[in-house]
CSV table of C-alpha atoms in Angstrom, one decimal:
chain,number,residue,atom,x,y,z
O,1,UNK,CA,144.8,79.3,65.7
O,2,UNK,CA,141.3,78.7,64.2
O,3,UNK,CA,138.7,77.0,66.2
O,4,UNK,CA,136.5,74.6,64.4
O,5,UNK,CA,133.3,75.0,64.1
O,6,UNK,CA,130.9,71.4,64.4
O,7,UNK,CA,126.9,71.9,62.8
O,8,UNK,CA,124.7,71.6,65.2
O,9,UNK,CA,122.5,68.5,65.5
O,10,UNK,CA,119.6,67.5,65.0
O,11,UNK,CA,118.2,67.6,68.9
O,12,UNK,CA,120.5,70.6,69.6
O,13,UNK,CA,118.6,72.3,67.2
O,14,UNK,CA,114.9,70.9,67.8
O,15,UNK,CA,115.1,72.4,71.9
O,16,UNK,CA,116.3,76.1,70.2
O,17,UNK,CA,113.2,75.9,68.2
O,18,UNK,CA,111.0,74.9,70.8
O,19,UNK,CA,112.6,77.1,73.5
O,20,UNK,CA,112.4,80.2,71.0
O,21,UNK,CA,108.8,79.8,70.1
O,22,UNK,CA,108.0,79.4,73.8
O,23,UNK,CA,109.5,82.1,74.5
O,24,UNK,CA,108.2,84.0,71.5
O,25,UNK,CA,104.6,82.9,73.0
O,26,UNK,CA,104.9,84.2,76.2
O,27,UNK,CA,106.6,87.1,76.1
O,28,UNK,CA,104.7,88.6,72.5
O,29,UNK,CA,101.8,86.5,71.5
O,30,UNK,CA,100.8,86.5,75.0
O,31,UNK,CA,102.6,88.7,76.7
O,32,UNK,CA,102.0,88.2,80.4
O,33,UNK,CA,100.4,84.8,81.4
O,34,UNK,CA,97.1,84.8,81.1
O,35,UNK,CA,96.5,86.1,85.0
O,36,UNK,CA,92.6,87.3,84.1
O,37,UNK,CA,89.8,87.4,81.8
O,38,UNK,CA,88.9,88.3,77.7
O,39,UNK,CA,92.3,89.0,76.0
O,40,UNK,CA,93.1,91.7,78.6
O,41,UNK,CA,96.5,90.9,79.2
O,42,UNK,CA,98.2,94.3,80.7
O,43,UNK,CA,95.7,94.8,83.1
O,44,UNK,CA,97.6,93.5,86.0
O,45,UNK,CA,100.7,95.8,84.6
O,46,UNK,CA,98.8,98.6,85.1
O,47,UNK,CA,97.6,97.3,88.7
O,48,UNK,CA,100.9,96.4,89.1
O,49,UNK,CA,102.3,100.1,88.5
O,50,UNK,CA,99.3,102.6,90.6
O,51,UNK,CA,99.1,100.2,93.2
O,52,UNK,CA,102.2,99.6,94.5
O,53,UNK,CA,105.4,101.6,94.4
O,54,UNK,CA,108.1,99.5,93.8
O,55,UNK,CA,111.4,101.2,92.2
O,56,UNK,CA,111.3,100.7,88.7
O,57,UNK,CA,107.6,98.8,88.2
O,58,UNK,CA,105.8,101.7,86.5
O,59,UNK,CA,109.2,101.6,83.6
O,60,UNK,CA,109.5,98.1,83.9
O,61,UNK,CA,105.4,97.1,83.6
O,62,UNK,CA,105.9,100.3,80.6
O,63,UNK,CA,108.7,98.4,79.2
O,64,UNK,CA,105.8,94.4,79.1
O,65,UNK,CA,103.6,97.1,77.2
O,66,UNK,CA,105.8,98.2,74.7
O,67,UNK,CA,107.5,94.6,73.6
O,68,UNK,CA,104.1,93.7,73.0
O,69,UNK,CA,104.0,94.5,69.2
O,70,UNK,CA,101.2,92.0,68.5
O,71,UNK,CA,98.8,94.0,70.9
O,72,UNK,CA,96.6,96.2,69.3
O,73,UNK,CA,97.0,100.0,71.0
O,74,UNK,CA,94.0,99.4,73.5
O,75,UNK,CA,95.2,97.2,75.7
O,76,UNK,CA,98.5,98.9,75.6
O,77,UNK,CA,99.5,99.9,79.0
O,78,UNK,CA,96.6,102.6,78.3
O,79,UNK,CA,96.4,104.4,82.2
O,80,UNK,CA,92.8,105.3,80.5
O,81,UNK,CA,91.8,101.3,81.5
O,82,UNK,CA,93.0,101.7,85.1
O,83,UNK,CA,89.5,101.0,86.1
O,84,UNK,CA,89.1,97.8,85.1
O,85,UNK,CA,92.9,96.8,86.6
O,86,UNK,CA,91.0,97.4,89.9
O,87,UNK,CA,89.9,93.4,89.4
O,88,UNK,CA,93.6,92.3,90.0
O,89,UNK,CA,93.6,94.6,93.8
O,90,UNK,CA,93.4,90.7,95.3
O,91,UNK,CA,96.8,89.7,93.5
O,92,UNK,CA,99.0,92.4,94.4
O,93,UNK,CA,98.1,91.8,97.6
O,94,UNK,CA,99.5,88.4,97.5
O,95,UNK,CA,102.8,90.4,96.3
O,96,UNK,CA,102.3,93.3,99.4
O,97,UNK,CA,101.5,91.4,101.8
O,98,UNK,CA,104.2,88.9,100.5
O,99,UNK,CA,106.8,91.4,101.7
O,100,UNK,CA,105.4,92.7,104.3
O,101,UNK,CA,105.1,88.7,106.1
O,102,UNK,CA,108.8,88.1,104.9
O,103,UNK,CA,109.9,91.3,106.1
O,104,UNK,CA,108.2,90.3,109.7
O,105,UNK,CA,109.8,86.8,109.6
O,106,UNK,CA,113.6,88.2,109.5
O,107,UNK,CA,113.1,90.8,111.5
O,108,UNK,CA,111.5,88.4,114.2
O,109,UNK,CA,114.8,86.9,114.3
O,110,UNK,CA,116.2,89.7,115.6
O,111,UNK,CA,114.3,91.9,117.6
O,112,UNK,CA,111.1,91.2,119.7
O,113,UNK,CA,107.8,90.8,118.0
O,114,UNK,CA,106.0,94.2,118.0
O,115,UNK,CA,109.4,95.8,116.5
O,116,UNK,CA,109.0,92.9,113.6
O,117,UNK,CA,105.0,94.0,113.5
O,118,UNK,CA,106.2,97.5,112.8
O,119,UNK,CA,108.6,97.3,110.7
O,120,UNK,CA,105.9,95.2,108.3
O,121,UNK,CA,103.5,97.8,108.2
O,122,UNK,CA,106.3,100.3,107.0
O,123,UNK,CA,107.3,98.1,104.6
O,124,UNK,CA,103.4,97.4,103.5
O,125,UNK,CA,103.2,101.4,103.6
O,126,UNK,CA,106.3,102.2,101.4
O,127,UNK,CA,105.4,99.8,98.9
O,128,UNK,CA,101.8,101.1,98.2
O,129,UNK,CA,102.8,105.0,99.4
O,130,UNK,CA,100.3,105.1,101.6
O,131,UNK,CA,97.8,104.8,99.8
O,132,UNK,CA,95.2,103.3,101.4
O,133,UNK,CA,95.8,105.0,104.5
O,134,UNK,CA,95.6,108.1,102.5
O,135,UNK,CA,91.8,107.5,101.3
O,136,UNK,CA,91.1,106.5,105.5
O,137,UNK,CA,92.2,109.5,107.0
O,138,UNK,CA,90.8,111.4,104.4
O,139,UNK,CA,87.2,110.1,104.7
O,140,UNK,CA,87.7,110.3,109.1
O,141,UNK,CA,87.9,113.8,107.7
O,142,UNK,CA,84.9,114.3,105.8
O,143,UNK,CA,83.1,111.8,107.2
O,144,UNK,CA,84.3,113.5,110.6
O,145,UNK,CA,83.7,117.2,109.7
O,146,UNK,CA,80.7,117.7,107.4
O,147,UNK,CA,77.5,117.4,108.1
O,148,UNK,CA,76.2,116.4,104.9
O,149,UNK,CA,76.7,115.3,101.3
O,150,UNK,CA,78.8,118.2,99.9
O,151,UNK,CA,80.3,119.5,102.7
O,152,UNK,CA,81.4,116.5,102.9
O,153,UNK,CA,82.8,115.4,99.2
O,154,UNK,CA,84.9,119.1,99.9
O,155,UNK,CA,86.7,117.9,102.7
O,156,UNK,CA,87.6,114.5,101.3
O,157,UNK,CA,88.6,116.4,98.5
O,158,UNK,CA,91.2,119.3,100.6
O,159,UNK,CA,95.0,117.5,100.5
O,160,UNK,CA,95.5,118.3,103.7
O,161,UNK,CA,94.7,116.1,107.0
O,162,UNK,CA,92.8,117.3,109.7
O,163,UNK,CA,92.4,115.8,113.0
O,164,UNK,CA,89.8,113.3,112.5
O,165,UNK,CA,92.3,112.1,110.1
O,166,UNK,CA,95.3,111.7,112.3
O,167,UNK,CA,93.3,110.7,115.6
O,168,UNK,CA,91.8,108.0,113.3
O,169,UNK,CA,95.1,106.8,111.6
O,170,UNK,CA,96.7,106.8,114.8
O,171,UNK,CA,94.7,104.7,116.3
O,172,UNK,CA,94.4,102.4,113.7
O,173,UNK,CA,97.8,101.7,113.6
O,174,UNK,CA,98.2,101.1,117.4
O,175,UNK,CA,95.2,98.6,116.7
O,176,UNK,CA,97.4,96.7,113.8
O,177,UNK,CA,100.5,96.7,115.6
O,178,UNK,CA,98.6,95.6,119.6
O,179,UNK,CA,96.4,92.8,117.6
O,180,UNK,CA,100.1,91.7,115.3
O,181,UNK,CA,102.4,91.8,118.2
O,182,UNK,CA,99.6,89.3,120.1
O,183,UNK,CA,99.8,86.9,117.5
O,184,UNK,CA,101.2,83.9,117.4
O,185,UNK,CA,103.4,82.2,115.1
O,186,UNK,CA,101.2,82.3,112.2
O,187,UNK,CA,101.6,86.6,112.3
O,188,UNK,CA,103.4,86.4,108.9
O,189,UNK,CA,100.6,84.3,107.3
O,190,UNK,CA,98.5,87.3,108.7
O,191,UNK,CA,100.0,89.0,106.9
O,192,UNK,CA,99.7,87.7,103.5
O,193,UNK,CA,96.0,86.7,103.8
O,194,UNK,CA,95.3,90.0,106.0
O,195,UNK,CA,96.1,92.1,102.6
O,196,UNK,CA,94.9,90.0,99.4
O,197,UNK,CA,91.3,89.4,101.0
O,198,UNK,CA,91.2,92.6,102.5
O,199,UNK,CA,91.0,94.2,99.1
O,200,UNK,CA,88.0,92.7,97.9
O,201,UNK,CA,86.0,94.9,99.8
O,202,UNK,CA,86.9,97.8,97.6
O,203,UNK,CA,85.8,95.5,94.7
O,204,UNK,CA,82.5,95.1,96.9
O,205,UNK,CA,81.8,98.4,97.2
O,206,UNK,CA,82.7,99.3,93.7
O,207,UNK,CA,80.4,95.6,92.1
O,208,UNK,CA,77.7,97.2,94.6
O,209,UNK,CA,76.9,101.4,94.8
O,210,UNK,CA,77.5,104.4,92.1
O,211,UNK,CA,80.3,106.5,92.4
O,212,UNK,CA,79.1,109.6,94.5
O,213,UNK,CA,80.9,112.3,92.7
O,214,UNK,CA,79.8,111.6,89.4
O,215,UNK,CA,82.1,112.0,86.3
O,216,UNK,CA,83.4,115.5,86.6
O,217,UNK,CA,86.0,114.5,89.1
O,218,UNK,CA,89.9,114.0,88.7
O,219,UNK,CA,89.2,110.4,90.6
O,220,UNK,CA,86.5,109.6,88.5
O,221,UNK,CA,88.3,106.8,87.5
O,222,UNK,CA,87.1,104.5,89.8
O,223,UNK,CA,83.8,104.2,88.7
O,224,UNK,CA,84.2,101.0,87.3
O,225,UNK,CA,81.5,98.2,87.7
O,226,UNK,CA,83.0,94.2,87.7
O,227,UNK,CA,81.1,91.9,86.3
O,228,UNK,CA,80.4,88.5,88.2
O,229,UNK,CA,82.6,86.9,86.1
O,230,UNK,CA,85.4,89.4,86.6
O,231,UNK,CA,84.2,89.6,90.9
O,232,UNK,CA,84.5,86.1,91.1
O,233,UNK,CA,87.9,85.9,89.4
O,234,UNK,CA,89.3,88.7,92.2
O,235,UNK,CA,86.7,86.1,95.4
O,236,UNK,CA,89.6,83.3,94.4
O,237,UNK,CA,92.5,84.9,94.6
O,238,UNK,CA,91.9,87.1,97.5
O,239,UNK,CA,90.3,83.2,99.5
O,240,UNK,CA,93.8,81.6,98.4
O,241,UNK,CA,95.9,82.7,100.8
O,242,UNK,CA,93.6,81.5,103.8
O,243,UNK,CA,94.7,78.1,102.9
O,244,UNK,CA,97.8,78.8,104.9
O,245,UNK,CA,95.8,79.0,108.0
O,246,UNK,CA,94.0,76.3,110.5
O,247,UNK,CA,90.8,76.1,108.9
O,248,UNK,CA,89.3,77.2,111.8
O,249,UNK,CA,90.4,81.0,110.1
O,250,UNK,CA,88.0,80.8,107.7
O,251,UNK,CA,85.4,82.0,110.0
O,252,UNK,CA,87.1,85.5,109.2
O,253,UNK,CA,86.0,85.8,106.2
O,254,UNK,CA,82.1,86.7,108.4
O,255,UNK,CA,82.7,89.6,109.8
O,256,UNK,CA,85.2,90.9,107.4
O,257,UNK,CA,82.0,91.0,104.9
O,258,UNK,CA,79.6,92.1,107.6
O,259,UNK,CA,82.1,95.1,108.0
O,260,UNK,CA,82.4,95.8,104.2
O,261,UNK,CA,78.5,96.1,104.1
O,262,UNK,CA,77.9,98.1,107.0
O,263,UNK,CA,80.3,101.0,106.0
O,264,UNK,CA,79.0,100.8,102.5
O,265,UNK,CA,75.5,101.4,103.7
O,266,UNK,CA,76.5,104.3,105.7
O,267,UNK,CA,79.2,106.0,102.1
O,268,UNK,CA,75.7,105.7,100.5
O,269,UNK,CA,73.8,107.2,103.6
O,270,UNK,CA,76.0,110.3,103.9
O,271,UNK,CA,76.9,110.8,100.1
O,272,UNK,CA,75.1,108.1,98.1
O,273,UNK,CA,77.5,105.7,97.2
O,274,UNK,CA,81.8,105.9,97.4
O,275,UNK,CA,84.8,107.6,96.1
O,276,UNK,CA,87.8,106.8,96.0
O,277,UNK,CA,89.1,108.0,99.1
O,278,UNK,CA,85.8,105.1,100.6
O,279,UNK,CA,87.5,102.7,98.8
O,280,UNK,CA,90.9,102.5,100.6
O,281,UNK,CA,89.2,103.2,103.8
O,282,UNK,CA,87.6,100.0,103.2
O,283,UNK,CA,90.6,98.0,103.0
O,284,UNK,CA,91.7,99.3,105.7
O,285,UNK,CA,88.9,98.6,108.2
O,286,UNK,CA,88.6,94.8,106.2
O,287,UNK,CA,92.2,94.4,107.1
O,288,UNK,CA,91.7,95.4,111.4
O,289,UNK,CA,88.9,93.2,111.3
O,290,UNK,CA,91.0,90.2,109.5
O,291,UNK,CA,94.0,90.6,112.6
O,292,UNK,CA,91.1,91.1,114.7
O,293,UNK,CA,88.9,88.2,113.8
O,294,UNK,CA,92.4,86.0,113.0
O,295,UNK,CA,93.3,87.0,116.2
O,296,UNK,CA,89.7,85.3,118.6
O,297,UNK,CA,89.5,82.5,116.5
O,298,UNK,CA,92.8,81.9,117.7
O,299,UNK,CA,92.2,81.0,120.7
O,300,UNK,CA,89.7,77.7,120.0
O,301,UNK,CA,92.6,76.2,117.5
């Protein structure tokens, strides 16, 4: 039996046309929602594919980049532009911190809070491939065992981890577990805000200091100096999750900024600037300082 076909109504055709135009505008002309500045539509996907280890994220980012056929080649997923994508680090912190907070919340329903904290920290390490923890360990080794700039840079470039790195990383993780385990029900929100705010510290160092190794290093991709407009965008993005915490927790920003400034000055005094490992270490220090500050402020809430 042949099923009769009926002509589409004018309203249905108009809706279909509107839906098609909206999709074309989002997926092709704009590629992704405008999250940053200027015409750099793909920087967020660059940051997502490099700073996270989500399964298939690199392939998905490349597929989205290939779909944007109206973008010039210079705006596709060109990893030479990766340093500019650092302005999306706080937004990456939203993603990583949000997933860690969800894992903590679900685990806390079944196990003790300390177990939930450990599972949340493991989740963060898996999501980022321990990128920042590796930088912190290298900084502990380099500045702990090096007596001058050249020796410090040589030690940090070594892929092996030493005693200073093991001890430093172990103490850092124990400190996070201790503070978050003693925190009340706000621990998931602290995780979300901590991951976002701490990723502002590397940008502050990049904006203030010069790269210590020069351009002859394979890590010279870290060389980028965000302008004031980009830094403002990243700052607002980093601070937004604080709105979920009590207003007094806004004061936790002050210790984080002080720790970042002191760390940057220490790096400058020892090696005349920063390296990629220094940026990772600054994120870890800022995150831990934020947890300590929120925990101390919670006494007055």
